[in-house]
Amino acid sequence: DAGVIQSPRHEVTEMGQEVTLRCKPISGHDYLFWYRQTMMRGLELLIYFNNNVPIDDSGMPEDRFSAKMPNASFSTLKIQPSEPRDSAVYFCASGRFNSPLHFGNGTRLTVT
Amino acid sequence: DAKTTQPPSMDCAEGRAANLPCNHSTISGNEYVYWYRQIHSQGPQYIIHGLKNNETNEMASLIITEDRKSSTLILPHATLRDTAVYYCIVRPDNAGNNRKLIWGLGTSLAVNP
């Protein structure tokens, strides 16, 4: 089991550019979550999917953020256009019904 | 969902037991207590969870008080690699309620040589 795989590990981009973060969940997990972590706000849930369907996106900050899960083994989180306040570590996590979450090692995003 | 209260930081000597407290006085009957930890530059890692009874696994022990209003995570022989932020979370026993986990800022545990 390779665990949850996220790419890239680090992303530096300029304000206004499009950013795409990628996640491969653990095989067999039917829940997928995107979190954002900052020093000020800690871990915040952005959106989660069940069986590839978005269930709750109430944590997505604004329309600049979008997430997709085209199949059970892949998800993306896109920010367009990016802003400096989007700088954070973005985590993807997966899990089964009522089971603990398994997190990836995150993508550290810096928007200059 | 019930919120939790944890001390912001703790120290522990290497080889000694680390006892991390958590207060969850508003916990409901169907809510589990979960513990995760986050080592620097990594994602959170699941440690242990319980409902009413004390639990033990290869990583830690979880002691839940009889009234379930508080719990203690015990690392029996702390090592330098246990230095991390430890999160105590309560979670209802329902599918999909992962979405409302309130992580808080956790306890930053420093294990000292």
PDB file of N, CA and C in Angstrom, chain B residues 6-96:
ATOM      1  N   GLN B   6      -7.320  21.104  24.295  1.00  0.00           N
ATOM      2  CA  GLN B   6      -6.038  20.468  24.578  1.00  0.00           C
ATOM      3  C   GLN B   6      -5.031  21.546  24.990  1.00  0.00           C
ATOM      4  N   PRO B   7      -4.050  21.175  25.839  1.00  0.00           N
ATOM      5  CA  PRO B   7      -2.997  22.161  26.130  1.00  0.00           C
ATOM      6  C   PRO B   7      -2.203  22.432  24.862  1.00  0.00           C
ATOM      7  N   PRO B   8      -1.739  23.654  24.678  1.00  0.00           N
ATOM      8  CA  PRO B   8      -1.039  23.971  23.427  1.00  0.00           C
ATOM      9  C   PRO B   8       0.307  23.276  23.285  1.00  0.00           C
ATOM     10  N   SER B   9       0.983  23.012  24.400  1.00  0.00           N
ATOM     11  CA  SER B   9       2.296  22.381  24.295  1.00  0.00           C
ATOM     12  C   SER B   9       2.605  21.566  25.539  1.00  0.00           C
ATOM     13  N   MET B  10       3.473  20.573  25.351  1.00  0.00           N
ATOM     14  CA  MET B  10       3.943  19.732  26.449  1.00  0.00           C
ATOM     15  C   MET B  10       5.362  19.285  26.142  1.00  0.00           C
ATOM     16  N   ASP B  11       6.095  18.965  27.212  1.00  0.00           N
ATOM     17  CA  ASP B  11       7.426  18.390  27.073  1.00  0.00           C
ATOM     18  C   ASP B  11       7.451  17.027  27.730  1.00  0.00           C
ATOM     19  N   CYS B  12       8.352  16.188  27.228  1.00  0.00           N
ATOM     20  CA  CYS B  12       8.494  14.853  27.800  1.00  0.00           C
ATOM     21  C   CYS B  12       9.934  14.412  27.601  1.00  0.00           C
ATOM     22  N   ALA B  13      10.483  13.715  28.592  1.00  0.00           N
ATOM     23  CA  ALA B  13      11.836  13.188  28.459  1.00  0.00           C
ATOM     24  C   ALA B  13      11.807  11.883  27.671  1.00  0.00           C
ATOM     25  N   GLU B  14      12.785  11.707  26.840  1.00  0.00           N
ATOM     26  CA  GLU B  14      12.890  10.483  26.052  1.00  0.00           C
ATOM     27  C   GLU B  14      12.895   9.257  26.964  1.00  0.00           C
ATOM     28  N   GLY B  15      12.106   8.244  26.589  1.00  0.00           N
ATOM     29  CA  GLY B  15      12.028   7.025  27.384  1.00  0.00           C
ATOM     30  C   GLY B  15      10.951   7.037  28.446  1.00  0.00           C
ATOM     31  N   ARG B  16      10.444   8.219  28.767  1.00  0.00           N
ATOM     32  CA  ARG B  16       9.371   8.309  29.747  1.00  0.00           C
ATOM     33  C   ARG B  16       8.020   8.256  29.037  1.00  0.00           C
ATOM     34  N   ALA B  17       6.984   8.066  29.832  1.00  0.00           N
ATOM     35  CA  ALA B  17       5.630   8.059  29.272  1.00  0.00           C
ATOM     36  C   ALA B  17       5.173   9.496  29.012  1.00  0.00           C
ATOM     37  N   ALA B  18       4.535   9.681  27.883  1.00  0.00           N
ATOM     38  CA  ALA B  18       3.921  10.979  27.568  1.00  0.00           C
ATOM     39  C   ALA B  18       2.416  10.819  27.734  1.00  0.00           C
ATOM     40  N   ASN B  19       1.819  11.657  28.559  1.00  0.00           N
ATOM     41  CA  ASN B  19       0.382  11.612  28.812  1.00  0.00           C
ATOM     42  C   ASN B  19      -0.246  12.902  28.286  1.00  0.00           C
ATOM     43  N   LEU B  20      -1.004  12.788  27.224  1.00  0.00           N
ATOM     44  CA  LEU B  20      -1.592  13.961  26.586  1.00  0.00           C
ATOM     45  C   LEU B  20      -3.083  14.015  26.901  1.00  0.00           C
ATOM     46  N   PRO B  21      -3.521  15.074  27.594  1.00  0.00           N
ATOM     47  CA  PRO B  21      -4.935  15.159  27.985  1.00  0.00           C
ATOM     48  C   PRO B  21      -5.787  15.830  26.917  1.00  0.00           C
ATOM     49  N   CYS B  22      -7.077  15.515  26.966  1.00  0.00           N
ATOM     50  CA  CYS B  22      -8.040  16.143  26.072  1.00  0.00           C
ATOM     51  C   CYS B  22      -9.373  16.258  26.805  1.00  0.00           C
ATOM     52  N   ASN B  23      -9.956  17.432  26.742  1.00  0.00           N
ATOM     53  CA  ASN B  23     -11.262  17.639  27.336  1.00  0.00           C
ATOM     54  C   ASN B  23     -12.319  17.691  26.250  1.00  0.00           C
ATOM     55  N   HIS B  24     -13.359  16.895  26.408  1.00  0.00           N
ATOM     56  CA  HIS B  24     -14.476  16.896  25.440  1.00  0.00           C
ATOM     57  C   HIS B  24     -15.770  16.786  26.224  1.00  0.00           C
ATOM     58  N   SER B  25     -16.026  17.818  27.017  1.00  0.00           N
ATOM     59  CA  SER B  25     -17.131  17.768  27.978  1.00  0.00           C
ATOM     60  C   SER B  25     -18.509  17.748  27.333  1.00  0.00           C
ATOM     61  N   THR B  26     -18.607  18.158  26.064  1.00  0.00           N
ATOM     62  CA  THR B  26     -19.927  18.165  25.400  1.00  0.00           C
ATOM     63  C   THR B  26     -20.110  16.971  24.468  1.00  0.00           C
ATOM     64  N   ILE B  27     -19.312  15.950  24.639  1.00  0.00           N
ATOM     65  CA  ILE B  27     -19.387  14.787  23.758  1.00  0.00           C
ATOM     66  C   ILE B  27     -20.751  14.110  23.871  1.00  0.00           C
ATOM     67  N   SER B  28     -21.249  13.624  22.727  1.00  0.00           N
ATOM     68  CA  SER B  28     -22.524  12.924  22.698  1.00  0.00           C
ATOM     69  C   SER B  28     -22.306  11.420  22.770  1.00  0.00           C
ATOM     70  N   GLY B  29     -23.409  10.698  23.043  1.00  0.00           N
ATOM     71  CA  GLY B  29     -23.293   9.273  23.258  1.00  0.00           C
ATOM     72  C   GLY B  29     -22.771   8.486  22.068  1.00  0.00           C
ATOM     73  N   ASN B  30     -22.985   8.991  20.858  1.00  0.00           N
ATOM     74  CA  ASN B  30     -22.565   8.249  19.675  1.00  0.00           C
ATOM     75  C   ASN B  30     -21.254   8.768  19.090  1.00  0.00           C
ATOM     76  N   GLU B  31     -20.563   9.612  19.817  1.00  0.00           N
ATOM     77  CA  GLU B  31     -19.325  10.190  19.287  1.00  0.00           C
ATOM     78  C   GLU B  31     -18.092   9.457  19.806  1.00  0.00           C
ATOM     79  N   TYR B  32     -17.226   9.099  18.863  1.00  0.00           N
ATOM     80  CA  TYR B  32     -15.968   8.477  19.182  1.00  0.00           C
ATOM     81  C   TYR B  32     -14.906   9.550  19.459  1.00  0.00           C
ATOM     82  N   VAL B  33     -13.901   9.183  20.212  1.00  0.00           N
ATOM     83  CA  VAL B  33     -12.727  10.034  20.403  1.00  0.00           C
ATOM     84  C   VAL B  33     -11.609   9.487  19.515  1.00  0.00           C
ATOM     85  N   TYR B  34     -11.096  10.325  18.646  1.00  0.00           N
ATOM     86  CA  TYR B  34     -10.007   9.947  17.746  1.00  0.00           C
ATOM     87  C   TYR B  34      -8.766  10.768  18.082  1.00  0.00           C
ATOM     88  N   TRP B  35      -7.615  10.136  17.924  1.00  0.00           N
ATOM     89  CA  TRP B  35      -6.341  10.841  18.060  1.00  0.00           C
ATOM     90  C   TRP B  35      -5.530  10.658  16.778  1.00  0.00           C
ATOM     91  N   TYR B  36      -5.009  11.795  16.307  1.00  0.00           N
ATOM     92  CA  TYR B  36      -4.078  11.811  15.183  1.00  0.00           C
ATOM     93  C   TYR B  36      -2.846  12.579  15.633  1.00  0.00           C
ATOM     94  N   ARG B  37      -1.753  12.389  14.892  1.00  0.00           N
ATOM     95  CA  ARG B  37      -0.601  13.241  15.137  1.00  0.00           C
ATOM     96  C   ARG B  37      -0.021  13.696  13.805  1.00  0.00           C
ATOM     97  N   GLN B  38       0.674  14.806  13.831  1.00  0.00           N
ATOM     98  CA  GLN B  38       1.274  15.359  12.629  1.00  0.00           C
ATOM     99  C   GLN B  38       2.724  15.692  12.915  1.00  0.00           C
ATOM    100  N   ILE B  39       3.582  14.909  12.292  1.00  0.00           N
ATOM    101  CA  ILE B  39       5.012  15.165  12.375  1.00  0.00           C
ATOM    102  C   ILE B  39       5.350  16.229  11.343  1.00  0.00           C
ATOM    103  N   HIS B  40       6.335  17.032  11.659  1.00  0.00           N
ATOM    104  CA  HIS B  40       6.699  18.163  10.801  1.00  0.00           C
ATOM    105  C   HIS B  40       6.844  17.740   9.332  1.00  0.00           C
ATOM    106  N   SER B  41       6.192  18.526   8.458  1.00  0.00           N
ATOM    107  CA  SER B  41       6.274  18.329   7.002  1.00  0.00           C
ATOM    108  C   SER B  41       5.574  17.067   6.509  1.00  0.00           C
ATOM    109  N   GLN B  42       4.740  16.472   7.345  1.00  0.00           N
ATOM    110  CA  GLN B  42       3.974  15.303   6.925  1.00  0.00           C
ATOM    111  C   GLN B  42       2.482  15.550   7.136  1.00  0.00           C
ATOM    112  N   GLY B  43       1.667  14.697   6.552  1.00  0.00           N
ATOM    113  CA  GLY B  43       0.235  14.767   6.808  1.00  0.00           C
ATOM    114  C   GLY B  43      -0.113  14.134   8.142  1.00  0.00           C
ATOM    115  N   PRO B  44      -1.274  14.469   8.694  1.00  0.00           N
ATOM    116  CA  PRO B  44      -1.700  13.838   9.939  1.00  0.00           C
ATOM    117  C   PRO B  44      -1.752  12.325   9.804  1.00  0.00           C
ATOM    118  N   GLN B  45      -1.451  11.645  10.909  1.00  0.00           N
ATOM    119  CA  GLN B  45      -1.399  10.189  10.947  1.00  0.00           C
ATOM    120  C   GLN B  45      -2.326   9.691  12.046  1.00  0.00           C
ATOM    121  N   TYR B  46      -3.180   8.746  11.700  1.00  0.00           N
ATOM    122  CA  TYR B  46      -4.084   8.167  12.700  1.00  0.00           C
ATOM    123  C   TYR B  46      -3.306   7.409  13.774  1.00  0.00           C
ATOM    124  N   ILE B  47      -3.739   7.574  15.045  1.00  0.00           N
ATOM    125  CA  ILE B  47      -3.096   6.843  16.140  1.00  0.00           C
ATOM    126  C   ILE B  47      -4.033   5.793  16.724  1.00  0.00           C
ATOM    127  N   ILE B  48      -5.190   6.232  17.204  1.00  0.00           N
ATOM    128  CA  ILE B  48      -6.068   5.340  17.950  1.00  0.00           C
ATOM    129  C   ILE B  48      -7.428   6.006  18.098  1.00  0.00           C
ATOM    130  N   HIS B  49      -8.471   5.235  18.372  1.00  0.00           N
ATOM    131  CA  HIS B  49      -9.769   5.811  18.684  1.00  0.00           C
ATOM    132  C   HIS B  49     -10.526   4.899  19.641  1.00  0.00           C
ATOM    133  N   GLY B  50     -11.536   5.475  20.292  1.00  0.00           N
ATOM    134  CA  GLY B  50     -12.336   4.692  21.222  1.00  0.00           C
ATOM    135  C   GLY B  50     -13.673   5.349  21.479  1.00  0.00           C
ATOM    136  N   LEU B  51     -14.601   4.568  22.039  1.00  0.00           N
ATOM    137  CA  LEU B  51     -15.930   5.071  22.355  1.00  0.00           C
ATOM    138  C   LEU B  51     -16.120   5.188  23.859  1.00  0.00           C
ATOM    139  N   LYS B  52     -15.996   4.085  24.564  1.00  0.00           N
ATOM    140  CA  LYS B  52     -16.192   4.089  26.019  1.00  0.00           C
ATOM    141  C   LYS B  52     -15.046   3.394  26.738  1.00  0.00           C
ATOM    142  N   ASN B  53     -14.615   2.282  26.160  1.00  0.00           N
ATOM    143  CA  ASN B  53     -13.593   1.480  26.832  1.00  0.00           C
ATOM    144  C   ASN B  53     -12.206   1.996  26.503  1.00  0.00           C
ATOM    145  N   ASN B  54     -11.264   1.676  27.378  1.00  0.00           N
ATOM    146  CA  ASN B  54      -9.870   2.012  27.101  1.00  0.00           C
ATOM    147  C   ASN B  54      -9.383   1.153  25.942  1.00  0.00           C
ATOM    148  N   GLU B  55      -8.481   1.705  25.150  1.00  0.00           N
ATOM    149  CA  GLU B  55      -7.984   1.014  23.986  1.00  0.00           C
ATOM    150  C   GLU B  55      -6.464   1.066  23.976  1.00  0.00           C
ATOM    151  N   THR B  56      -5.876   0.031  23.387  1.00  0.00           N
ATOM    152  CA  THR B  56      -4.416  -0.015  23.256  1.00  0.00           C
ATOM    153  C   THR B  56      -4.076  -0.599  21.900  1.00  0.00           C
ATOM    154  N   ASN B  57      -3.088  -0.025  21.245  1.00  0.00           N
ATOM    155  CA  ASN B  57      -2.536  -0.633  20.036  1.00  0.00           C
ATOM    156  C   ASN B  57      -1.016  -0.493  20.079  1.00  0.00           C
ATOM    157  N   GLU B  58      -0.380  -0.780  18.976  1.00  0.00           N
ATOM    158  CA  GLU B  58       1.085  -0.794  18.971  1.00  0.00           C
ATOM    159  C   GLU B  58       1.676   0.603  19.125  1.00  0.00           C
ATOM    160  N   MET B  59       0.869   1.625  18.925  1.00  0.00           N
ATOM    161  CA  MET B  59       1.385   2.984  19.012  1.00  0.00           C
ATOM    162  C   MET B  59       1.153   3.616  20.375  1.00  0.00           C
ATOM    163  N   ALA B  60      -0.044   3.373  20.953  1.00  0.00           N
ATOM    164  CA  ALA B  60      -0.417   4.139  22.137  1.00  0.00           C
ATOM    165  C   ALA B  60      -1.563   3.464  22.876  1.00  0.00           C
ATOM    166  N   SER B  61      -1.890   4.048  24.028  1.00  0.00           N
ATOM    167  CA  SER B  61      -3.078   3.660  24.783  1.00  0.00           C
ATOM    168  C   SER B  61      -3.979   4.873  24.917  1.00  0.00           C
ATOM    169  N   LEU B  62      -5.281   4.601  24.952  1.00  0.00           N
ATOM    170  CA  LEU B  62      -6.270   5.656  25.105  1.00  0.00           C
ATOM    171  C   LEU B  62      -7.101   5.347  26.338  1.00  0.00           C
ATOM    172  N   ILE B  63      -7.093   6.295  27.264  1.00  0.00           N
ATOM    173  CA  ILE B  63      -7.884   6.143  28.484  1.00  0.00           C
ATOM    174  C   ILE B  63      -9.020   7.157  28.441  1.00  0.00           C
ATOM    175  N   ILE B  64     -10.256   6.666  28.494  1.00  0.00           N
ATOM    176  CA  ILE B  64     -11.434   7.536  28.457  1.00  0.00           C
ATOM    177  C   ILE B  64     -12.108   7.460  29.820  1.00  0.00           C
ATOM    178  N   THR B  65     -12.401   8.622  30.407  1.00  0.00           N
ATOM    179  CA  THR B  65     -13.034   8.623  31.725  1.00  0.00           C
ATOM    180  C   THR B  65     -14.430   8.030  31.635  1.00  0.00           C
ATOM    181  N   GLU B  66     -14.935   7.614  32.784  1.00  0.00           N
ATOM    182  CA  GLU B  66     -16.229   6.931  32.805  1.00  0.00           C
ATOM    183  C   GLU B  66     -17.350   7.835  32.283  1.00  0.00           C
ATOM    184  N   ASP B  67     -17.283   9.131  32.592  1.00  0.00           N
ATOM    185  CA  ASP B  67     -18.318  10.047  32.103  1.00  0.00           C
ATOM    186  C   ASP B  67     -18.049  10.508  30.671  1.00  0.00           C
ATOM    187  N   ARG B  68     -16.949  10.069  30.103  1.00  0.00           N
ATOM    188  CA  ARG B  68     -16.535  10.351  28.719  1.00  0.00           C
ATOM    189  C   ARG B  68     -16.272  11.825  28.460  1.00  0.00           C
ATOM    190  N   LYS B  69     -16.112  12.621  29.464  1.00  0.00           N
ATOM    191  CA  LYS B  69     -15.891  14.042  29.265  1.00  0.00           C
ATOM    192  C   LYS B  69     -14.427  14.383  29.021  1.00  0.00           C
ATOM    193  N   SER B  70     -13.557  13.435  29.224  1.00  0.00           N
ATOM    194  CA  SER B  70     -12.144  13.680  28.942  1.00  0.00           C
ATOM    195  C   SER B  70     -11.442  12.366  28.627  1.00  0.00           C
ATOM    196  N   SER B  71     -10.269  12.484  28.037  1.00  0.00           N
ATOM    197  CA  SER B  71      -9.475  11.302  27.717  1.00  0.00           C
ATOM    198  C   SER B  71      -7.996  11.652  27.784  1.00  0.00           C
ATOM    199  N   THR B  72      -7.180  10.615  27.821  1.00  0.00           N
ATOM    200  CA  THR B  72      -5.727  10.789  27.853  1.00  0.00           C
ATOM    201  C   THR B  72      -5.090   9.827  26.867  1.00  0.00           C
ATOM    202  N   LEU B  73      -4.246  10.358  26.017  1.00  0.00           N
ATOM    203  CA  LEU B  73      -3.450   9.519  25.122  1.00  0.00           C
ATOM    204  C   LEU B  73      -2.120   9.259  25.807  1.00  0.00           C
ATOM    205  N   ILE B  74      -1.727   8.009  25.872  1.00  0.00           N
ATOM    206  CA  ILE B  74      -0.474   7.661  26.533  1.00  0.00           C
ATOM    207  C   ILE B  74       0.479   7.040  25.524  1.00  0.00           C
ATOM    208  N   LEU B  75       1.647   7.656  25.388  1.00  0.00           N
ATOM    209  CA  LEU B  75       2.749   7.064  24.641  1.00  0.00           C
ATOM    210  C   LEU B  75       3.665   6.465  25.696  1.00  0.00           C
ATOM    211  N   PRO B  76       3.727   5.149  25.847  1.00  0.00           N
ATOM    212  CA  PRO B  76       4.365   4.543  27.024  1.00  0.00           C
ATOM    213  C   PRO B  76       5.863   4.825  27.161  1.00  0.00           C
ATOM    214  N   HIS B  77       6.563   4.849  26.053  1.00  0.00           N
ATOM    215  CA  HIS B  77       8.013   5.104  26.092  1.00  0.00           C
ATOM    216  C   HIS B  77       8.347   6.064  24.957  1.00  0.00           C
ATOM    217  N   ALA B  78       8.209   7.339  25.213  1.00  0.00           N
ATOM    218  CA  ALA B  78       8.354   8.331  24.143  1.00  0.00           C
ATOM    219  C   ALA B  78       9.765   8.342  23.565  1.00  0.00           C
ATOM    220  N   THR B  79       9.840   8.489  22.254  1.00  0.00           N
ATOM    221  CA  THR B  79      11.124   8.633  21.573  1.00  0.00           C
ATOM    222  C   THR B  79      11.144   9.989  20.861  1.00  0.00           C
ATOM    223  N   LEU B  80      12.326  10.355  20.388  1.00  0.00           N
ATOM    224  CA  LEU B  80      12.462  11.642  19.701  1.00  0.00           C
ATOM    225  C   LEU B  80      11.533  11.707  18.490  1.00  0.00           C
ATOM    226  N   ARG B  81      11.271  10.550  17.877  1.00  0.00           N
ATOM    227  CA  ARG B  81      10.397  10.525  16.699  1.00  0.00           C
ATOM    228  C   ARG B  81       8.934  10.766  17.033  1.00  0.00           C
ATOM    229  N   ASP B  82       8.601  10.776  18.315  1.00  0.00           N
ATOM    230  CA  ASP B  82       7.228  11.089  18.726  1.00  0.00           C
ATOM    231  C   ASP B  82       6.985  12.588  18.826  1.00  0.00           C
ATOM    232  N   THR B  83       7.999  13.391  18.616  1.00  0.00           N
ATOM    233  CA  THR B  83       7.823  14.845  18.605  1.00  0.00           C
ATOM    234  C   THR B  83       6.897  15.208  17.444  1.00  0.00           C
ATOM    235  N   ALA B  84       5.756  15.818  17.782  1.00  0.00           N
ATOM    236  CA  ALA B  84       4.724  16.072  16.775  1.00  0.00           C
ATOM    237  C   ALA B  84       3.619  16.904  17.412  1.00  0.00           C
ATOM    238  N   VAL B  85       2.657  17.307  16.588  1.00  0.00           N
ATOM    239  CA  VAL B  85       1.429  17.916  17.091  1.00  0.00           C
ATOM    240  C   VAL B  85       0.380  16.820  17.175  1.00  0.00           C
ATOM    241  N   TYR B  86      -0.261  16.698  18.324  1.00  0.00           N
ATOM    242  CA  TYR B  86      -1.242  15.652  18.574  1.00  0.00           C
ATOM    243  C   TYR B  86      -2.641  16.273  18.617  1.00  0.00           C
ATOM    244  N   TYR B  87      -3.542  15.724  17.805  1.00  0.00           N
ATOM    245  CA  TYR B  87      -4.900  16.231  17.707  1.00  0.00           C
ATOM    246  C   TYR B  87      -5.878  15.236  18.324  1.00  0.00           C
ATOM    247  N   CYS B  88      -6.749  15.749  19.163  1.00  0.00           N
ATOM    248  CA  CYS B  88      -7.843  14.979  19.735  1.00  0.00           C
ATOM    249  C   CYS B  88      -9.131  15.458  19.078  1.00  0.00           C
ATOM    250  N   ILE B  89      -9.914  14.535  18.537  1.00  0.00           N
ATOM    251  CA  ILE B  89     -11.103  14.905  17.771  1.00  0.00           C
ATOM    252  C   ILE B  89     -12.240  13.994  18.185  1.00  0.00           C
ATOM    253  N   VAL B  90     -13.461  14.526  18.216  1.00  0.00           N
ATOM    254  CA  VAL B  90     -14.615  13.668  18.424  1.00  0.00           C
ATOM    255  C   VAL B  90     -15.379  13.560  17.115  1.00  0.00           C
ATOM    256  N   ARG B  91     -15.870  12.381  16.830  1.00  0.00           N
ATOM    257  CA  ARG B  91     -16.519  12.123  15.544  1.00  0.00           C
ATOM    258  C   ARG B  91     -17.730  11.234  15.730  1.00  0.00           C
ATOM    259  N   PRO B  92     -18.876  11.662  15.218  1.00  0.00           N
ATOM    260  CA  PRO B  92     -20.078  10.831  15.326  1.00  0.00           C
ATOM    261  C   PRO B  92     -19.928   9.527  14.560  1.00  0.00           C
ATOM    262  N   ASP B  93     -20.655   8.524  14.998  1.00  0.00           N
ATOM    263  CA  ASP B  93     -20.593   7.213  14.362  1.00  0.00           C
ATOM    264  C   ASP B  93     -21.535   7.159  13.179  1.00  0.00           C
ATOM    265  N   ASN B  94     -21.321   8.043  12.200  1.00  0.00           N
ATOM    266  CA  ASN B  94     -22.158   8.075  11.003  1.00  0.00           C
ATOM    267  C   ASN B  94     -21.280   8.284   9.786  1.00  0.00           C
ATOM    268  N   ALA B  95     -21.650   7.650   8.707  1.00  0.00           N
ATOM    269  CA  ALA B  95     -20.896   7.838   7.479  1.00  0.00           C
ATOM    270  C   ALA B  95     -20.938   9.297   7.061  1.00  0.00           C
ATOM    271  N   GLY B  96     -19.832   9.746   6.534  1.00  0.00           N
ATOM    272  CA  GLY B  96     -19.792  11.089   5.986  1.00  0.00           C
ATOM    273  C   GLY B  96     -19.559  12.175   7.005  1.00  0.00           C
TER     274      GLY B  96
END
